[in-house]
Coordinates of C-alpha atoms and ligand atoms in Angstrom, one line a residue:
M1 CA 64.7 -16.9 165.1
E2 CA 65.7 -13.5 166.3
A3 CA 69.1 -12.3 165.1
K4 CA 71.8 -12.0 167.8
T5 CA 74.3 -9.2 167.6
I6 CA 77.9 -10.1 167.7
N7 CA 80.2 -7.6 169.1
S8 CA 83.4 -7.7 167.2
S9 CA 84.4 -4.1 167.6
K10 CA 86.4 -4.3 170.8
K11 CA 89.6 -6.3 170.7
E12 CA 90.3 -8.1 173.9
E13 CA 93.4 -10.4 173.7
Q14 CA 93.5 -13.0 176.5
P15 CA 96.0 -15.8 177.0
R16 CA 94.7 -19.2 176.3
P17 CA 95.7 -22.8 177.1
P18 CA 97.8 -24.8 174.6
V19 CA 96.1 -27.6 172.6
V20 CA 98.3 -30.6 172.6
V21 CA 98.3 -33.7 170.3
I22 CA 100.1 -36.9 171.1
L23 CA 101.6 -38.7 168.2
G24 CA 103.8 -41.7 167.6
H25 CA 104.1 -45.3 166.5
V26 CA 101.4 -47.8 167.6
D27 CA 102.0 -49.4 171.0
H28 CA 104.6 -46.8 172.0
G29 CA 102.3 -45.6 174.8
K30 CA 100.2 -42.7 173.5
T31 CA 97.0 -43.9 175.0
S32 CA 98.8 -44.9 178.3
I33 CA 100.2 -41.4 178.7
L34 CA 96.9 -39.7 177.9
D35 CA 95.2 -42.1 180.4
Y36 CA 97.8 -41.5 183.1
I37 CA 97.5 -37.7 182.8
R38 CA 93.7 -37.9 182.8
K39 CA 93.6 -40.2 185.8
T40 CA 96.1 -38.2 187.9
K41 CA 95.3 -34.7 186.9
V42 CA 91.5 -34.5 186.5
A43 CA 90.3 -34.1 190.1
E44 CA 88.0 -37.0 191.1
K45 CA 85.5 -34.7 192.8
E46 CA 85.2 -32.6 189.7
S47 CA 84.3 -35.5 187.5
G48 CA 82.4 -37.5 190.1
G49 CA 84.9 -40.2 189.3
I50 CA 83.8 -40.5 185.7
T51 CA 85.0 -38.5 182.8
Q52 CA 83.4 -39.0 179.4
H53 CA 85.5 -39.5 176.3
I54 CA 84.5 -36.8 173.9
G55 CA 87.7 -36.6 171.9
A56 CA 89.6 -34.1 174.1
Y57 CA 90.0 -33.2 177.7
Q58 CA 91.5 -30.4 179.8
I59 CA 93.7 -30.4 182.9
E60 CA 94.8 -27.7 185.3
I61 CA 98.2 -27.8 187.0
P62 CA 100.3 -25.3 189.0
S63 CA 102.4 -23.2 186.8
P64 CA 106.2 -24.0 186.7
N65 CA 106.8 -20.3 187.8
S66 CA 104.3 -20.0 190.6
Q67 CA 102.4 -22.7 192.6
Q68 CA 99.5 -20.3 193.1
D69 CA 99.1 -19.7 189.5
K70 CA 97.2 -22.5 187.8
K71 CA 97.5 -23.3 184.1
K72 CA 95.3 -25.3 181.8
I73 CA 96.3 -27.7 179.0
T74 CA 94.0 -29.2 176.5
F75 CA 94.7 -32.7 175.1
I76 CA 93.3 -34.1 171.9
D77 CA 92.4 -37.6 172.9
T78 CA 90.6 -39.4 170.0
P79 CA 90.4 -43.2 169.5
G80 CA 93.0 -44.3 167.0
H81 CA 93.9 -40.6 166.5
E82 CA 91.8 -40.6 163.3
A83 CA 90.6 -37.2 164.1
F84 CA 94.0 -35.7 163.9
S85 CA 94.6 -37.4 160.5
A86 CA 91.2 -36.2 159.2
M87 CA 92.0 -32.7 160.4
R88 CA 95.4 -32.8 158.9
S89 CA 94.1 -34.0 155.5
R90 CA 91.7 -31.0 155.6
G91 CA 94.5 -28.7 156.5
A92 CA 93.0 -27.5 159.7
K93 CA 95.5 -26.7 162.3
V94 CA 94.1 -27.8 165.5
A95 CA 97.0 -28.4 167.9
D96 CA 99.5 -25.8 169.1
I97 CA 102.1 -28.4 170.4
A98 CA 102.9 -32.0 169.5
V99 CA 104.3 -34.6 171.8
L100 CA 106.1 -37.3 169.9
V101 CA 106.0 -40.5 171.9
V102 CA 108.8 -42.9 171.1
A103 CA 109.2 -46.1 173.1
A104 CA 112.8 -46.2 174.5
D105 CA 112.9 -50.0 173.9
D106 CA 111.7 -49.8 170.3
G107 CA 113.0 -46.6 168.7
V108 CA 112.0 -44.8 165.6
K109 CA 109.4 -46.8 163.6
P110 CA 107.4 -46.0 160.4
Q111 CA 104.6 -44.2 162.2
T112 CA 107.2 -42.2 164.2
K113 CA 108.7 -41.1 160.9
E114 CA 105.2 -40.2 159.5
A115 CA 104.5 -38.2 162.6
I116 CA 107.8 -36.3 162.3
K117 CA 106.9 -35.5 158.7
H118 CA 103.5 -34.1 159.6
I119 CA 104.9 -32.2 162.6
L120 CA 107.6 -30.5 160.5
H121 CA 105.0 -29.9 157.7
L122 CA 102.7 -28.1 160.1
N123 CA 105.6 -26.4 161.8
L124 CA 104.3 -27.5 165.2
P125 CA 106.5 -27.0 168.3
L126 CA 107.5 -30.4 169.4
I127 CA 108.5 -32.2 172.6
V128 CA 109.8 -35.8 172.5
A129 CA 108.6 -38.2 175.2
L130 CA 111.0 -41.1 175.4
N131 CA 108.5 -43.5 176.9
K132 CA 108.8 -47.0 178.6
I133 CA 112.0 -45.8 180.3
D134 CA 111.1 -48.1 183.2
K135 CA 111.9 -51.1 181.0
P136 CA 115.3 -52.8 181.4
T137 CA 115.5 -53.1 177.6
A138 CA 115.2 -49.3 177.2
L139 CA 118.1 -47.8 175.1
P140 CA 117.5 -44.0 175.3
D141 CA 120.8 -43.0 173.8
K142 CA 120.3 -45.2 170.8
V143 CA 116.8 -43.7 170.2
K144 CA 118.1 -40.2 170.5
K145 CA 120.6 -40.9 167.7
E146 CA 117.8 -42.5 165.6
L147 CA 115.8 -39.3 166.1
A148 CA 118.8 -37.2 165.0
E149 CA 119.0 -39.3 161.8
N150 CA 115.4 -38.4 161.1
G151 CA 115.9 -34.7 161.5
I152 CA 114.9 -34.3 165.2
L153 CA 117.9 -33.1 167.1
V154 CA 117.0 -33.3 170.8
E155 CA 118.4 -31.0 173.6
P156 CA 120.6 -33.6 175.2
L157 CA 122.4 -34.0 171.9
G158 CA 122.8 -30.2 171.6
G159 CA 119.6 -29.7 169.6
Q160 CA 116.6 -27.5 170.1
V161 CA 113.9 -30.1 170.7
P162 CA 113.1 -30.7 174.4
L163 CA 113.1 -34.4 175.4
V164 CA 111.6 -35.9 178.5
L165 CA 112.1 -39.5 179.8
T166 CA 108.7 -40.9 180.7
S167 CA 107.0 -44.0 181.9
A168 CA 103.3 -44.2 181.6
K169 CA 103.5 -47.3 183.8
T170 CA 105.2 -45.7 186.9
G171 CA 104.3 -42.1 186.1
L172 CA 108.0 -41.1 186.0
G173 CA 108.6 -37.9 184.0
I174 CA 104.9 -37.2 183.4
D175 CA 104.9 -34.0 185.6
E176 CA 108.1 -32.9 183.9
L177 CA 106.4 -33.5 180.5
L178 CA 103.4 -31.3 181.6
E179 CA 105.8 -28.6 182.8
M180 CA 107.6 -28.7 179.5
I181 CA 104.3 -28.3 177.6
L182 CA 103.6 -25.2 179.7
L183 CA 107.1 -23.8 179.0
V184 CA 106.8 -24.3 175.3
A185 CA 103.3 -22.8 175.4
E186 CA 104.6 -19.7 177.2
M187 CA 107.2 -19.2 174.5
E188 CA 104.5 -19.5 171.8
N189 CA 102.6 -16.7 173.5
L190 CA 99.2 -18.2 172.8
S191 CA 96.4 -15.7 173.0
N192 CA 93.0 -14.9 171.5
D193 CA 90.6 -12.1 170.9
I194 CA 87.7 -13.2 173.0
N195 CA 85.4 -10.6 171.4
K196 CA 85.6 -12.2 168.0
P197 CA 82.8 -14.4 166.9
A198 CA 83.7 -17.9 168.1
S199 CA 85.2 -20.4 165.6
G200 CA 87.0 -23.7 165.8
V201 CA 87.2 -27.3 164.6
I202 CA 85.0 -30.4 164.9
I203 CA 87.0 -33.1 166.7
E204 CA 84.5 -35.8 166.9
S205 CA 80.9 -36.4 165.8
R206 CA 78.3 -39.1 165.8
L207 CA 74.6 -39.6 165.4
D208 CA 72.8 -40.3 168.7
P209 CA 69.5 -42.1 168.1
K210 CA 67.7 -39.9 170.7
K211 CA 69.6 -36.7 170.6
G212 CA 70.5 -36.4 166.9
A213 CA 73.8 -35.0 165.7
V214 CA 76.3 -34.8 168.6
A215 CA 79.6 -33.2 168.0
T216 CA 82.7 -32.3 170.0
L217 CA 83.9 -28.8 169.1
L218 CA 87.2 -27.3 169.9
V219 CA 86.9 -23.6 170.4
K220 CA 89.9 -21.9 168.8
E221 CA 88.8 -18.3 168.9
G222 CA 86.2 -16.2 170.7
V223 CA 83.7 -17.4 173.3
L224 CA 81.1 -20.0 172.3
K225 CA 77.8 -19.6 174.1
I226 CA 74.7 -21.7 174.4
K227 CA 72.0 -20.8 171.8
D228 CA 74.7 -19.6 169.4
C229 CA 74.0 -20.3 165.7
L230 CA 76.7 -22.3 164.0
A231 CA 77.8 -22.9 160.4
A232 CA 80.2 -25.8 159.8
E233 CA 81.2 -26.5 156.2
S234 CA 78.5 -29.0 155.5
T235 CA 75.8 -28.3 158.0
F236 CA 74.5 -25.7 160.4
G237 CA 72.4 -25.5 163.6
V238 CA 71.8 -23.8 166.9
I239 CA 73.4 -25.0 170.2
K240 CA 70.7 -26.6 172.2
S241 CA 72.9 -28.1 174.8
M242 CA 76.6 -27.7 175.7
E243 CA 78.7 -29.9 178.0
N244 CA 82.3 -29.9 179.0
F245 CA 84.3 -33.1 179.0
L246 CA 83.2 -33.8 182.6
G247 CA 79.7 -34.0 181.4
Q248 CA 78.7 -30.8 183.1
Q249 CA 76.3 -28.4 181.4
I250 CA 78.0 -25.1 180.6
E251 CA 76.8 -21.8 179.3
E252 CA 80.0 -20.6 177.6
A253 CA 83.3 -22.0 176.4
F254 CA 86.6 -20.1 176.1
P255 CA 89.3 -20.7 173.5
A256 CA 91.1 -24.1 173.7
T257 CA 88.0 -25.7 175.4
P258 CA 86.5 -28.9 174.0
V259 CA 82.7 -29.0 174.3
L260 CA 80.1 -31.6 173.4
I261 CA 77.2 -29.9 171.7
I262 CA 73.8 -31.0 170.4
G263 CA 72.1 -28.9 167.7
F264 CA 73.6 -29.4 164.3
N265 CA 71.0 -30.4 161.7
E266 CA 73.3 -33.2 160.4
V267 CA 76.4 -34.8 161.7
P268 CA 79.4 -32.7 160.6
P269 CA 82.5 -34.6 159.5
V270 CA 85.5 -34.6 161.7
G271 CA 88.0 -31.8 160.8
E272 CA 85.4 -29.4 159.4
E273 CA 85.8 -25.8 160.7
W274 CA 82.8 -24.1 162.2
Q275 CA 82.0 -20.5 163.2
V276 CA 79.3 -18.6 165.0
M277 CA 76.9 -16.7 162.7
P278 CA 74.6 -13.8 163.6
S279 CA 71.4 -15.8 162.9
L280 CA 70.3 -19.3 162.0
E281 CA 69.3 -18.1 158.5
E282 CA 72.7 -16.6 157.9
A283 CA 74.3 -19.9 159.1
R284 CA 72.0 -21.8 156.6
Q285 CA 72.8 -19.5 153.8
K286 CA 76.5 -19.8 154.4
V287 CA 76.4 -23.5 154.2
M288 CA 74.1 -23.6 151.2
A289 CA 76.3 -21.0 149.3
K290 CA 79.4 -23.1 149.9
A291 CA 77.6 -26.3 148.9
A292 CA 76.3 -24.7 145.7
L293 CA 79.8 -23.4 144.9
E294 CA 81.6 -26.6 145.6
K295 CA 79.3 -29.3 144.2
P296 CA 79.3 -28.4 140.5
K297 CA 83.0 -27.8 140.7
R298 CA 83.6 -31.2 142.1
E299 CA 81.2 -32.9 139.7
M300 CA 82.6 -31.2 136.7
A301 CA 86.1 -32.1 137.7
E302 CA 85.0 -35.8 138.0
I303 CA 83.2 -35.8 134.7
L304 CA 86.1 -34.1 132.9
D305 CA 88.5 -36.6 134.3
I306 CA 86.8 -39.7 132.9
N307 CA 88.0 -41.1 129.6
P308 CA 85.6 -43.0 127.4
E309 CA 87.1 -46.4 128.3
Q310 CA 86.4 -45.9 132.0
K311 CA 83.2 -47.1 133.7
V312 CA 81.7 -45.3 136.7
F313 CA 80.3 -47.1 139.7
N314 CA 78.3 -44.6 141.7
I315 CA 77.9 -45.3 145.4
I316 CA 76.4 -43.7 148.5
L317 CA 78.2 -44.4 151.7
K318 CA 76.7 -44.2 155.2
A319 CA 78.3 -45.0 158.5
D320 CA 77.6 -44.6 162.2
V321 CA 80.5 -42.3 163.1
S322 CA 82.6 -40.0 161.1
G323 CA 85.9 -41.7 162.0
S324 CA 84.8 -44.9 160.3
L325 CA 83.3 -43.0 157.4
E326 CA 86.7 -41.3 156.7
A327 CA 88.5 -44.6 157.0
I328 CA 86.2 -46.3 154.5
Y329 CA 86.3 -43.3 152.2
E330 CA 90.0 -43.2 152.2
T331 CA 90.3 -47.0 151.6
L332 CA 87.9 -46.9 148.7
K333 CA 89.8 -44.0 147.1
S334 CA 93.0 -46.0 147.3
I335 CA 91.6 -48.8 145.1
P336 CA 93.1 -48.5 141.6
Q337 CA 90.5 -46.8 139.4
D338 CA 92.0 -46.8 135.9
E339 CA 89.1 -49.0 134.5
V340 CA 86.3 -48.5 137.0
I341 CA 85.9 -45.3 138.9
I342 CA 84.3 -45.7 142.3
R343 CA 82.5 -42.4 142.5
I344 CA 81.3 -41.6 146.0
L345 CA 78.3 -39.3 145.5
K346 CA 77.7 -38.9 149.2
A347 CA 79.5 -40.0 152.3
E348 CA 77.5 -39.3 155.4
V349 CA 77.0 -40.3 159.0
G350 CA 73.6 -41.6 160.0
E351 CA 70.8 -44.1 158.9
I352 CA 70.0 -44.7 155.3
N353 CA 67.1 -42.4 154.6
E354 CA 64.6 -41.7 151.8
N355 CA 66.8 -38.9 150.3
D356 CA 69.6 -41.5 149.9
I357 CA 67.2 -43.8 148.0
K358 CA 66.1 -40.9 145.8
L359 CA 69.6 -39.9 145.0
A360 CA 70.5 -43.6 144.3
E361 CA 67.7 -43.9 141.9
A362 CA 68.5 -40.7 140.1
A363 CA 72.2 -41.5 139.8
K364 CA 71.9 -45.3 139.4
A365 CA 73.9 -45.7 142.5
R366 CA 74.2 -48.4 145.1
I367 CA 74.1 -47.8 148.9
Y368 CA 76.6 -49.2 151.4
G369 CA 76.2 -48.9 155.1
F370 CA 78.7 -49.4 157.9
R371 CA 77.1 -50.2 161.3
T372 CA 74.0 -48.4 160.2
K373 CA 70.7 -49.5 158.6
A374 CA 67.9 -48.2 156.4
Q375 CA 65.0 -46.4 158.1
N376 CA 61.7 -48.2 157.6
L377 CA 60.3 -46.0 154.9
A378 CA 63.6 -45.9 153.1
E379 CA 63.8 -49.6 153.1
K380 CA 60.3 -49.9 151.5
L381 CA 61.1 -47.2 149.0
A382 CA 64.4 -49.0 148.1
E383 CA 62.4 -52.3 147.5
R384 CA 59.9 -50.5 145.3
K385 CA 62.7 -48.8 143.3
N386 CA 64.9 -51.8 143.3
I387 CA 67.8 -50.0 144.8
K388 CA 70.5 -52.2 146.3
I389 CA 71.5 -51.6 149.9
K390 CA 74.3 -53.6 151.5
T391 CA 75.7 -53.2 155.0
S392 CA 78.4 -54.7 157.1
P393 CA 79.7 -54.2 160.6
I394 CA 83.3 -54.7 159.5
I395 CA 85.2 -52.0 157.5
Y396 CA 87.3 -54.5 155.6
E397 CA 84.3 -56.6 154.7
L398 CA 82.3 -53.6 153.5
V399 CA 85.2 -52.4 151.3
Q400 CA 85.5 -55.9 149.8
I401 CA 81.7 -55.9 149.0
V402 CA 82.1 -52.5 147.2
R403 CA 85.2 -53.8 145.4
H404 CA 83.4 -56.9 144.3
D405 CA 80.3 -55.0 143.1
A406 CA 82.5 -52.5 141.2
S407 CA 84.4 -55.4 139.6
L408 CA 81.3 -56.5 137.9
L409 CA 81.7 -53.5 135.6
L410 CA 85.1 -54.6 134.5
N411 CA 85.3 -56.2 131.0
P412 CA 86.0 -59.9 131.5
Q413 CA 89.4 -61.3 130.5
I414 CA 88.8 -63.4 127.3
N415 CA 90.8 -66.5 126.8
R416 CA 90.8 -67.9 123.3
Q417 CA 91.2 -71.6 122.8
K418 CA 91.9 -73.0 119.3
I419 CA 90.1 -76.2 118.7
G420 CA 90.4 -77.1 115.0
K421 CA 91.0 -76.1 111.4
V422 CA 88.9 -76.6 108.3
K423 CA 89.9 -76.1 104.7
I424 CA 87.3 -74.7 102.3
L425 CA 86.7 -76.8 99.3
A426 CA 83.7 -75.2 97.7
I427 CA 81.4 -72.1 97.9
F428 CA 77.8 -73.1 97.3
K429 CA 75.9 -69.9 98.0
T430 CA 76.6 -66.3 99.1
E431 CA 73.9 -64.1 100.5
G432 CA 75.0 -60.9 102.1
K433 CA 77.3 -61.8 104.9
K434 CA 76.1 -65.4 105.0
Q435 CA 77.6 -68.2 102.9
I436 CA 77.0 -71.9 102.5
I437 CA 80.3 -73.7 102.0
G438 CA 81.8 -77.2 101.9
G439 CA 85.1 -78.1 103.6
R440 CA 87.4 -80.8 105.1
V441 CA 88.5 -80.8 108.7
L442 CA 92.4 -80.6 108.8
S443 CA 92.9 -80.9 112.5
G444 CA 91.0 -81.0 115.8
Q445 CA 87.3 -80.6 115.4
I446 CA 84.8 -78.0 114.4
I447 CA 81.6 -77.2 116.2
R448 CA 78.3 -75.6 115.5
Q449 CA 78.2 -72.0 116.9
G450 CA 82.0 -72.1 116.9
L451 CA 83.9 -68.9 116.1
F452 CA 86.7 -68.7 113.5
E453 CA 89.5 -66.7 112.1
I454 CA 89.8 -66.6 108.3
I455 CA 93.3 -67.4 107.1
R456 CA 94.4 -66.8 103.5
Q457 CA 98.0 -67.4 102.6
E458 CA 98.9 -67.4 106.3
E459 CA 97.3 -64.0 106.8
K460 CA 94.3 -63.4 109.0
L461 CA 91.6 -61.6 107.1
G462 CA 88.7 -61.5 109.5
E463 CA 86.5 -63.4 111.9
G464 CA 83.1 -65.1 111.8
K465 CA 80.8 -67.6 113.3
I466 CA 79.5 -71.1 112.2
L467 CA 75.7 -70.9 112.2
Q468 CA 74.9 -74.5 111.0
L469 CA 76.9 -77.6 110.5
Q470 CA 76.0 -80.7 108.4
Q471 CA 77.6 -84.0 107.7
N472 CA 76.1 -86.2 105.0
K473 CA 73.3 -83.7 104.7
Q474 CA 72.3 -84.2 108.3
P475 CA 72.6 -81.5 110.9
V476 CA 75.4 -82.2 113.5
I477 CA 77.0 -80.6 116.5
S478 CA 80.6 -81.3 115.6
V479 CA 82.8 -82.8 112.9
G480 CA 86.1 -84.5 113.5
K481 CA 89.5 -84.7 111.7
D482 CA 89.6 -85.8 108.0
K483 CA 85.8 -85.6 107.6
E484 CA 84.0 -83.5 105.0
C485 CA 81.1 -81.2 106.0
G486 CA 78.8 -78.5 104.9
L487 CA 78.7 -75.2 106.8
Q488 CA 76.5 -72.1 107.0
I489 CA 78.7 -69.3 108.2
E490 CA 78.5 -65.6 108.8
S491 CA 81.5 -63.4 108.6
E492 CA 82.7 -59.8 108.1
V493 CA 84.9 -60.9 105.1
L494 CA 83.6 -63.3 102.4
V495 CA 85.5 -66.5 102.4
D496 CA 87.0 -68.2 99.3
K497 CA 88.0 -71.6 98.1
N498 CA 91.2 -72.8 99.8
D499 CA 90.9 -70.5 102.7
I500 CA 91.5 -72.0 106.1
L501 CA 89.1 -71.4 109.0
E502 CA 90.7 -71.7 112.4
I503 CA 88.0 -72.6 114.9
F504 CA 88.2 -71.3 118.4
Q505 CA 86.2 -71.1 121.6
E506 CA 86.1 -68.2 124.0
E507 CA 86.1 -68.4 127.8
K508 CA 85.2 -65.3 129.7
I509 CA 87.0 -64.9 133.0
K510 CA 85.8 -62.5 135.7
R511 CA 88.3 -60.0 136.8
N512 CA 88.6 -58.2 140.1
L513 CA 89.6 -54.7 141.0
Ligands
GDP601 P1 99.5 -46.6 171.8 O1 99.2 -47.6 170.7 O2 100.7 -45.8 171.4 O3 98.4 -45.9 172.4 O4 100.1 -47.5 173.0 P2 99.4 -48.0 174.4 O5 99.3 -46.8 175.3 O6 98.2 -48.7 174.1 O7 100.5 -48.9 175.0 C1 100.9 -50.1 174.4 C2 101.4 -51.1 175.4 O8 102.6 -50.6 176.1 C3 100.4 -51.4 176.5 O9 100.4 -52.7 176.9 C4 100.9 -50.5 177.7 O10 100.5 -51.0 178.9 C5 102.4 -50.5 177.5 N1 103.0 -49.3 178.0 C6 102.7 -48.0 177.6 N2 103.6 -47.2 178.2 C7 104.4 -47.9 179.0 C8 105.5 -47.6 179.8 O11 105.9 -46.5 180.0 N3 106.2 -48.7 180.4 C9 105.8 -49.9 180.2 N4 106.5 -50.9 180.8 N5 104.8 -50.3 179.4 C10 104.1 -49.3 178.8

């Protein structure tokens, strides 16, 4: 591929739209607000009545200062908002402004508090939307106080944080919310140098059976163009097709624009940062260099962390989309790993392929798939190599399967049950660790193949096993109380006349992680 020149010499700052993320407790109305805005502000004729969900969308509304002047806002709109968490955990700052949705009839809840923590941590400008204000049970003043108790002092209480009363049901306050977003954005003075090589963040990604890796990119800087060569953190590619959220093919995308692209070699995980490179070869080298640097570091850290008592359960994880993959990954990592470490060698979106099988063979790993299956050749190879592949369409179930399989490595819990005592009356023969002895059963019973503790003057000296048992010179399986018998035993300590053998049985009980 011919190298493209990227002109980064001329600086050209241009204002850009704000990127907004909507956070808050479940059921407080995040999706309803996003849907209401999408429905009322994305012109029907533009979208042909249908807008596709690609993880973000953009609206255009008149500026609060001038009706002629139109302003854009980009909303991050991902199902379950996993993308935002993934991006947050990777430390990528994707949004410029956060809208904290709090239901006026429910108040500050655990996820509200969590959202506040993240917003403060990222130092994001914040607007509170006090939603469901249409409900007769709404208690806005009470909620404002609760917010204050959690460090968010809203304007009506004399604080700095703007607050808008909204109803996603009636639409009340939504225009005001959008105006507030534009006002806050104006104060932030958001601009970008459009001559810089484009870069940004992956907001959503999946594997399409026909098109290959499909990813939604948010452009943060520069202008992204069709045929640009891209390096994400784990994969690279060249943009073969680029669409906006309306499903229209576009040639270039400016900062704060979400686009759906095809062209990555593999599905990049949500939250990875990407940038345009001068050529495909340079993009490839950048990814390879990073992988080469990071892999040994990670593996060494894992190896050094293991103590000799710990066992390692190697797994390869595959899933249909990156959101699910992240969720499974995080859940598995949260399982206590003091005794068995669940080491995820690879977590990747897509079908289970031959490379996965080869890796599983080399690393003695098992493969787990969520809403994905093994390719034909991979399945055959797995059968030949005896590699175990398990799949499930339910996250919880898949996690349980991994947990169960990893639990097989746990040492079982051993329960000892004492069953009888025998007193040694005579030693007939000693040969190495083996002895032939005679004794009388004091209590319970003794059995062939039974295990025993050797007790001399009430002190335990060692342990051993009964190899043979005889009564009246005939081999028997067990001997009961007050009976005399002959025994062939093997033990670590030689036994003596008058020693007591305490016979026990062991029961092994399977444990679970
Ligand atoms: P999310 O989990 O935060 O995305 O919440 P949803 O948007 O799914 O809303 C949860 C429920 O509250 C749904 O049944 C909505 O119809 C309802 N709801 C959302 N906003 C409002 C509102 O402003 N007023 C009323 N009355 N109901 C609302």
